[in-house]
Amino acid sequence: MPAHSLLILKICAVIIVIGMAILAFDKYYVRRDEPSKAERVDELSERLELNDRSAEQTAQDHLMAVLTRFEEISGSVQQIDTILNRNDDQTRLWLAEFDSRRLALYRGAGQTNRINVPLLAIMIEFKDPAALPLWIQPERLDDDAELSPPLNAEALARLQRMDDFRMAMSGNQVLFVSQLEAPALVQAINQRTSSEFHAGLLNSALQIDVQRAIDIVNLLDTELPQVARFYKIDVPPVDIDIPDRPISAGLDEIREETHAKIEEQRKQWEQRRAEQQAQWDAQREALRQERERKAAERKAESEARMAAVRAKMEASRAELRDRRSNAEGDRDAEGQE
């Protein structure tokens, strides 16, 4: 093995050991009082009224078959860690976190290192037979992309804004899978450090991500039933004070007053719904900008580290050349003697 390749492997080994030590310190000392992932998943499934089916082999086999069929967007699936499910009258909603095998480091001469990266899958399944065409979203979805029914212009526009996921559909299933937003090794470390770095079941934007997927499915040009909302906005109960008067007295006045109060209540609802929608849009935009900012920071840090490694390697090669030059000079001097 060349000397510079051996040096790179040694540097990578040191970085991995240091990273593991930092993660261990963070887990057992900094965040030792935090609830475990299993406890957080239990709380999540209870709060969102989902069924935890992670331990069911039939659910595992079912999701594995779908993810494997759409390997172009899910990658090489290794295992499914968590499965949450919601059954409605005509549809099923599946949320799953799974490990996808991705390239972590190219070692040269055809040798590579790979690592498991956790990804999030959102699947909407129709209970009645459906005839959705086979369609897999390409890696790049341009504004002038050719529309393929049942995908219409509005659904395509929403899908373009959901750029951290890719979509696929066939038969009675529509699948959305989160994508790598950083190099595989960096993303895997970040996700194990904090669930907020990338899409996942424990990410605070989960409800927004699922609702975005449902909105796209509900916009498809099909005769399929609408999928129930996942991100719910609480609406206060109607509070209308109807005057207690005899039916025969002042019916017109009572009707007009009641209609006026209903109209006022309706305007209040619309204003509140508009405010909540604006807050939701602002939160989604802030999350997107934060993800982009963190991705840019991680890219800059990665490039800086690689530049430092290359500089160190160049210094090592220069030192090696000097030694060889000195050795050849010594041999020449000995030969002249």
mmCIF file of C-alpha atoms in Angstrom, residues 176-316:
data_model
loop_
_atom_site.group_PDB
_atom_site.id
_atom_site.type_symbol
_atom_site.label_atom_id
_atom_site.label_comp_id
_atom_site.label_asym_id
_atom_site.label_seq_id
_atom_site.Cartn_x
_atom_site.Cartn_y
_atom_site.Cartn_z
ATOM 1 C CA PHE A 176 -41.893 9.624 0.081
ATOM 2 C CA VAL A 177 -38.298 9.048 1.285
ATOM 3 C CA SER A 178 -35.998 11.647 2.840
ATOM 4 C CA GLN A 179 -32.710 12.197 1.019
ATOM 5 C CA LEU A 180 -29.106 12.829 2.058
ATOM 6 C CA GLU A 181 -28.559 16.523 2.803
ATOM 7 C CA ALA A 182 -24.841 16.095 3.565
ATOM 8 C CA PRO A 183 -22.112 13.487 2.921
ATOM 9 C CA ALA A 184 -23.233 10.132 4.342
ATOM 10 C CA LEU A 185 -20.660 10.046 7.161
ATOM 11 C CA VAL A 186 -21.471 13.610 8.245
ATOM 12 C CA GLN A 187 -25.233 13.043 8.136
ATOM 13 C CA ALA A 188 -25.016 9.803 10.116
ATOM 14 C CA ILE A 189 -22.979 11.514 12.858
ATOM 15 C CA ASN A 190 -25.281 14.546 12.944
ATOM 16 C CA GLN A 191 -28.427 12.430 13.219
ATOM 17 C CA ARG A 192 -26.991 10.501 16.127
ATOM 18 C CA THR A 193 -26.022 13.779 17.794
ATOM 19 C CA SER A 194 -29.418 15.469 17.423
ATOM 20 C CA SER A 195 -32.687 14.480 15.743
ATOM 21 C CA GLU A 196 -33.171 18.066 14.534
ATOM 22 C CA PHE A 197 -30.389 17.916 11.946
ATOM 23 C CA HIS A 198 -32.354 15.911 9.361
ATOM 24 C CA ALA A 199 -35.856 14.531 8.706
ATOM 25 C CA GLY A 200 -36.917 11.732 11.066
ATOM 26 C CA LEU A 201 -39.587 10.508 13.465
ATOM 27 C CA LEU A 202 -38.174 12.561 16.351
ATOM 28 C CA ASN A 203 -37.678 15.727 14.320
ATOM 29 C CA SER A 204 -39.944 18.588 15.429
ATOM 30 C CA ALA A 205 -41.015 19.120 11.794
ATOM 31 C CA LEU A 206 -42.395 15.566 11.425
ATOM 32 C CA GLN A 207 -46.056 16.633 11.343
ATOM 33 C CA ILE A 208 -45.307 19.278 8.707
ATOM 34 C CA ASP A 209 -43.364 16.789 6.538
ATOM 35 C CA VAL A 210 -46.184 14.220 6.719
ATOM 36 C CA GLN A 211 -48.869 16.819 5.977
ATOM 37 C CA ARG A 212 -46.876 18.068 2.967
ATOM 38 C CA ALA A 213 -46.839 14.508 1.595
ATOM 39 C CA ILE A 214 -50.582 14.082 2.230
ATOM 40 C CA ASP A 215 -51.364 17.398 0.508
ATOM 41 C CA ILE A 216 -49.495 16.266 -2.618
ATOM 42 C CA VAL A 217 -51.349 12.928 -2.707
ATOM 43 C CA ASN A 218 -54.716 14.676 -2.264
ATOM 44 C CA LEU A 219 -53.916 16.901 -5.278
ATOM 45 C CA LEU A 220 -53.352 13.974 -7.685
ATOM 46 C CA ASP A 221 -55.824 13.734 -10.571
ATOM 47 C CA THR A 222 -57.455 10.479 -9.485
ATOM 48 C CA GLU A 223 -60.770 9.177 -8.237
ATOM 49 C CA LEU A 224 -59.099 7.918 -5.057
ATOM 50 C CA PRO A 225 -60.431 8.995 -1.640
ATOM 51 C CA GLN A 226 -58.878 11.961 0.148
ATOM 52 C CA VAL A 227 -56.364 11.199 2.889
ATOM 53 C CA ALA A 228 -57.262 12.547 6.334
ATOM 54 C CA ARG A 229 -55.186 15.426 7.703
ATOM 55 C CA PHE A 230 -52.205 14.674 9.928
ATOM 56 C CA TYR A 231 -51.236 18.191 11.032
ATOM 57 C CA LYS A 232 -54.387 19.367 12.804
ATOM 58 C CA ILE A 233 -55.325 22.931 13.765
ATOM 59 C CA ASP A 234 -57.505 23.221 16.845
ATOM 60 C CA VAL A 235 -60.705 25.171 16.196
ATOM 61 C CA PRO A 236 -62.584 26.521 19.239
ATOM 62 C CA PRO A 237 -66.219 25.475 19.707
ATOM 63 C CA VAL A 238 -68.991 27.746 18.447
ATOM 64 C CA ASP A 239 -70.147 30.077 21.215
ATOM 65 C CA ILE A 240 -73.302 31.885 20.101
ATOM 66 C CA ASP A 241 -75.642 33.370 22.658
ATOM 67 C CA ILE A 242 -79.142 32.938 21.224
ATOM 68 C CA PRO A 243 -81.660 35.229 22.976
ATOM 69 C CA ASP A 244 -84.330 33.455 24.995
ATOM 70 C CA ARG A 245 -87.466 34.994 23.513
ATOM 71 C CA PRO A 246 -90.844 33.636 22.496
ATOM 72 C CA ILE A 247 -90.854 32.233 18.990
ATOM 73 C CA SER A 248 -93.692 34.499 17.960
ATOM 74 C CA ALA A 249 -91.947 37.690 19.038
ATOM 75 C CA GLY A 250 -89.169 39.351 17.015
ATOM 76 C CA LEU A 251 -88.236 36.364 14.827
ATOM 77 C CA ASP A 252 -86.681 38.577 12.160
ATOM 78 C CA GLU A 253 -84.630 40.464 14.731
ATOM 79 C CA ILE A 254 -83.419 37.227 16.310
ATOM 80 C CA ARG A 255 -82.523 35.743 12.915
ATOM 81 C CA GLU A 256 -80.582 38.820 11.829
ATOM 82 C CA GLU A 257 -78.738 39.016 15.154
ATOM 83 C CA THR A 258 -77.883 35.309 15.005
ATOM 84 C CA HIS A 259 -76.654 35.575 11.415
ATOM 85 C CA ALA A 260 -74.519 38.572 12.368
ATOM 86 C CA LYS A 261 -72.912 36.638 15.221
ATOM 87 C CA ILE A 262 -72.329 33.609 12.983
ATOM 88 C CA GLU A 263 -70.696 35.852 10.362
ATOM 89 C CA GLU A 264 -68.518 37.454 13.033
ATOM 90 C CA GLN A 265 -67.506 34.009 14.343
ATOM 91 C CA ARG A 266 -66.737 32.878 10.772
ATOM 92 C CA LYS A 267 -64.480 35.885 10.209
ATOM 93 C CA GLN A 268 -62.678 35.182 13.466
ATOM 94 C CA TRP A 269 -62.131 31.558 12.368
ATOM 95 C CA GLU A 270 -60.822 32.649 8.972
ATOM 96 C CA GLN A 271 -58.469 35.163 10.571
ATOM 97 C CA ARG A 272 -57.215 32.587 13.057
ATOM 98 C CA ARG A 273 -56.802 29.979 10.326
ATOM 99 C CA ALA A 274 -54.888 32.493 8.177
ATOM 100 C CA GLU A 275 -52.629 33.361 11.106
ATOM 101 C CA GLN A 276 -51.975 29.694 11.845
ATOM 102 C CA GLN A 277 -51.295 29.017 8.144
ATOM 103 C CA ALA A 278 -48.867 31.942 8.017
ATOM 104 C CA GLN A 279 -47.174 30.670 11.173
ATOM 105 C CA TRP A 280 -46.928 27.181 9.662
ATOM 106 C CA ASP A 281 -45.451 28.559 6.415
ATOM 107 C CA ALA A 282 -42.983 30.710 8.354
ATOM 108 C CA GLN A 283 -41.942 27.749 10.492
ATOM 109 C CA ARG A 284 -41.463 25.567 7.411
ATOM 110 C CA GLU A 285 -39.420 28.277 5.668
ATOM 111 C CA ALA A 286 -37.316 28.824 8.807
ATOM 112 C CA LEU A 287 -36.657 25.082 9.034
ATOM 113 C CA ARG A 288 -35.648 24.969 5.377
ATOM 114 C CA GLN A 289 -33.305 27.932 5.753
ATOM 115 C CA GLU A 290 -31.810 26.454 8.929
ATOM 116 C CA ARG A 291 -31.191 23.147 7.153
ATOM 117 C CA GLU A 292 -29.533 24.945 4.254
ATOM 118 C CA ARG A 293 -27.409 27.026 6.631
ATOM 119 C CA LYS A 294 -26.268 23.993 8.597
ATOM 120 C CA ALA A 295 -25.576 22.086 5.379
ATOM 121 C CA ALA A 296 -23.435 24.990 4.131
ATOM 122 C CA GLU A 297 -21.567 25.144 7.448
ATOM 123 C CA ARG A 298 -20.942 21.406 7.411
ATOM 124 C CA LYS A 299 -19.740 21.581 3.807
ATOM 125 C CA ALA A 300 -17.358 24.424 4.641
ATOM 126 C CA GLU A 301 -16.034 22.555 7.684
ATOM 127 C CA SER A 302 -15.573 19.393 5.619
ATOM 128 C CA GLU A 303 -13.701 21.280 2.903
ATOM 129 C CA ALA A 304 -11.494 22.967 5.501
ATOM 130 C CA ARG A 305 -10.653 19.620 7.092
ATOM 131 C CA MET A 306 -9.892 18.054 3.714
ATOM 132 C CA ALA A 307 -7.673 21.031 2.808
ATOM 133 C CA ALA A 308 -5.784 20.583 6.082
ATOM 134 C CA VAL A 309 -5.360 16.865 5.396
ATOM 135 C CA ARG A 310 -4.121 17.558 1.853
ATOM 136 C CA ALA A 311 -1.664 20.165 3.158
ATOM 137 C CA LYS A 312 -0.325 17.718 5.733
ATOM 138 C CA MET A 313 -0.019 15.008 3.092
ATOM 139 C CA GLU A 314 1.833 17.402 0.762
ATOM 140 C CA ALA A 315 4.221 18.299 3.591
ATOM 141 C CA SER A 316 4.820 14.589 4.250
#
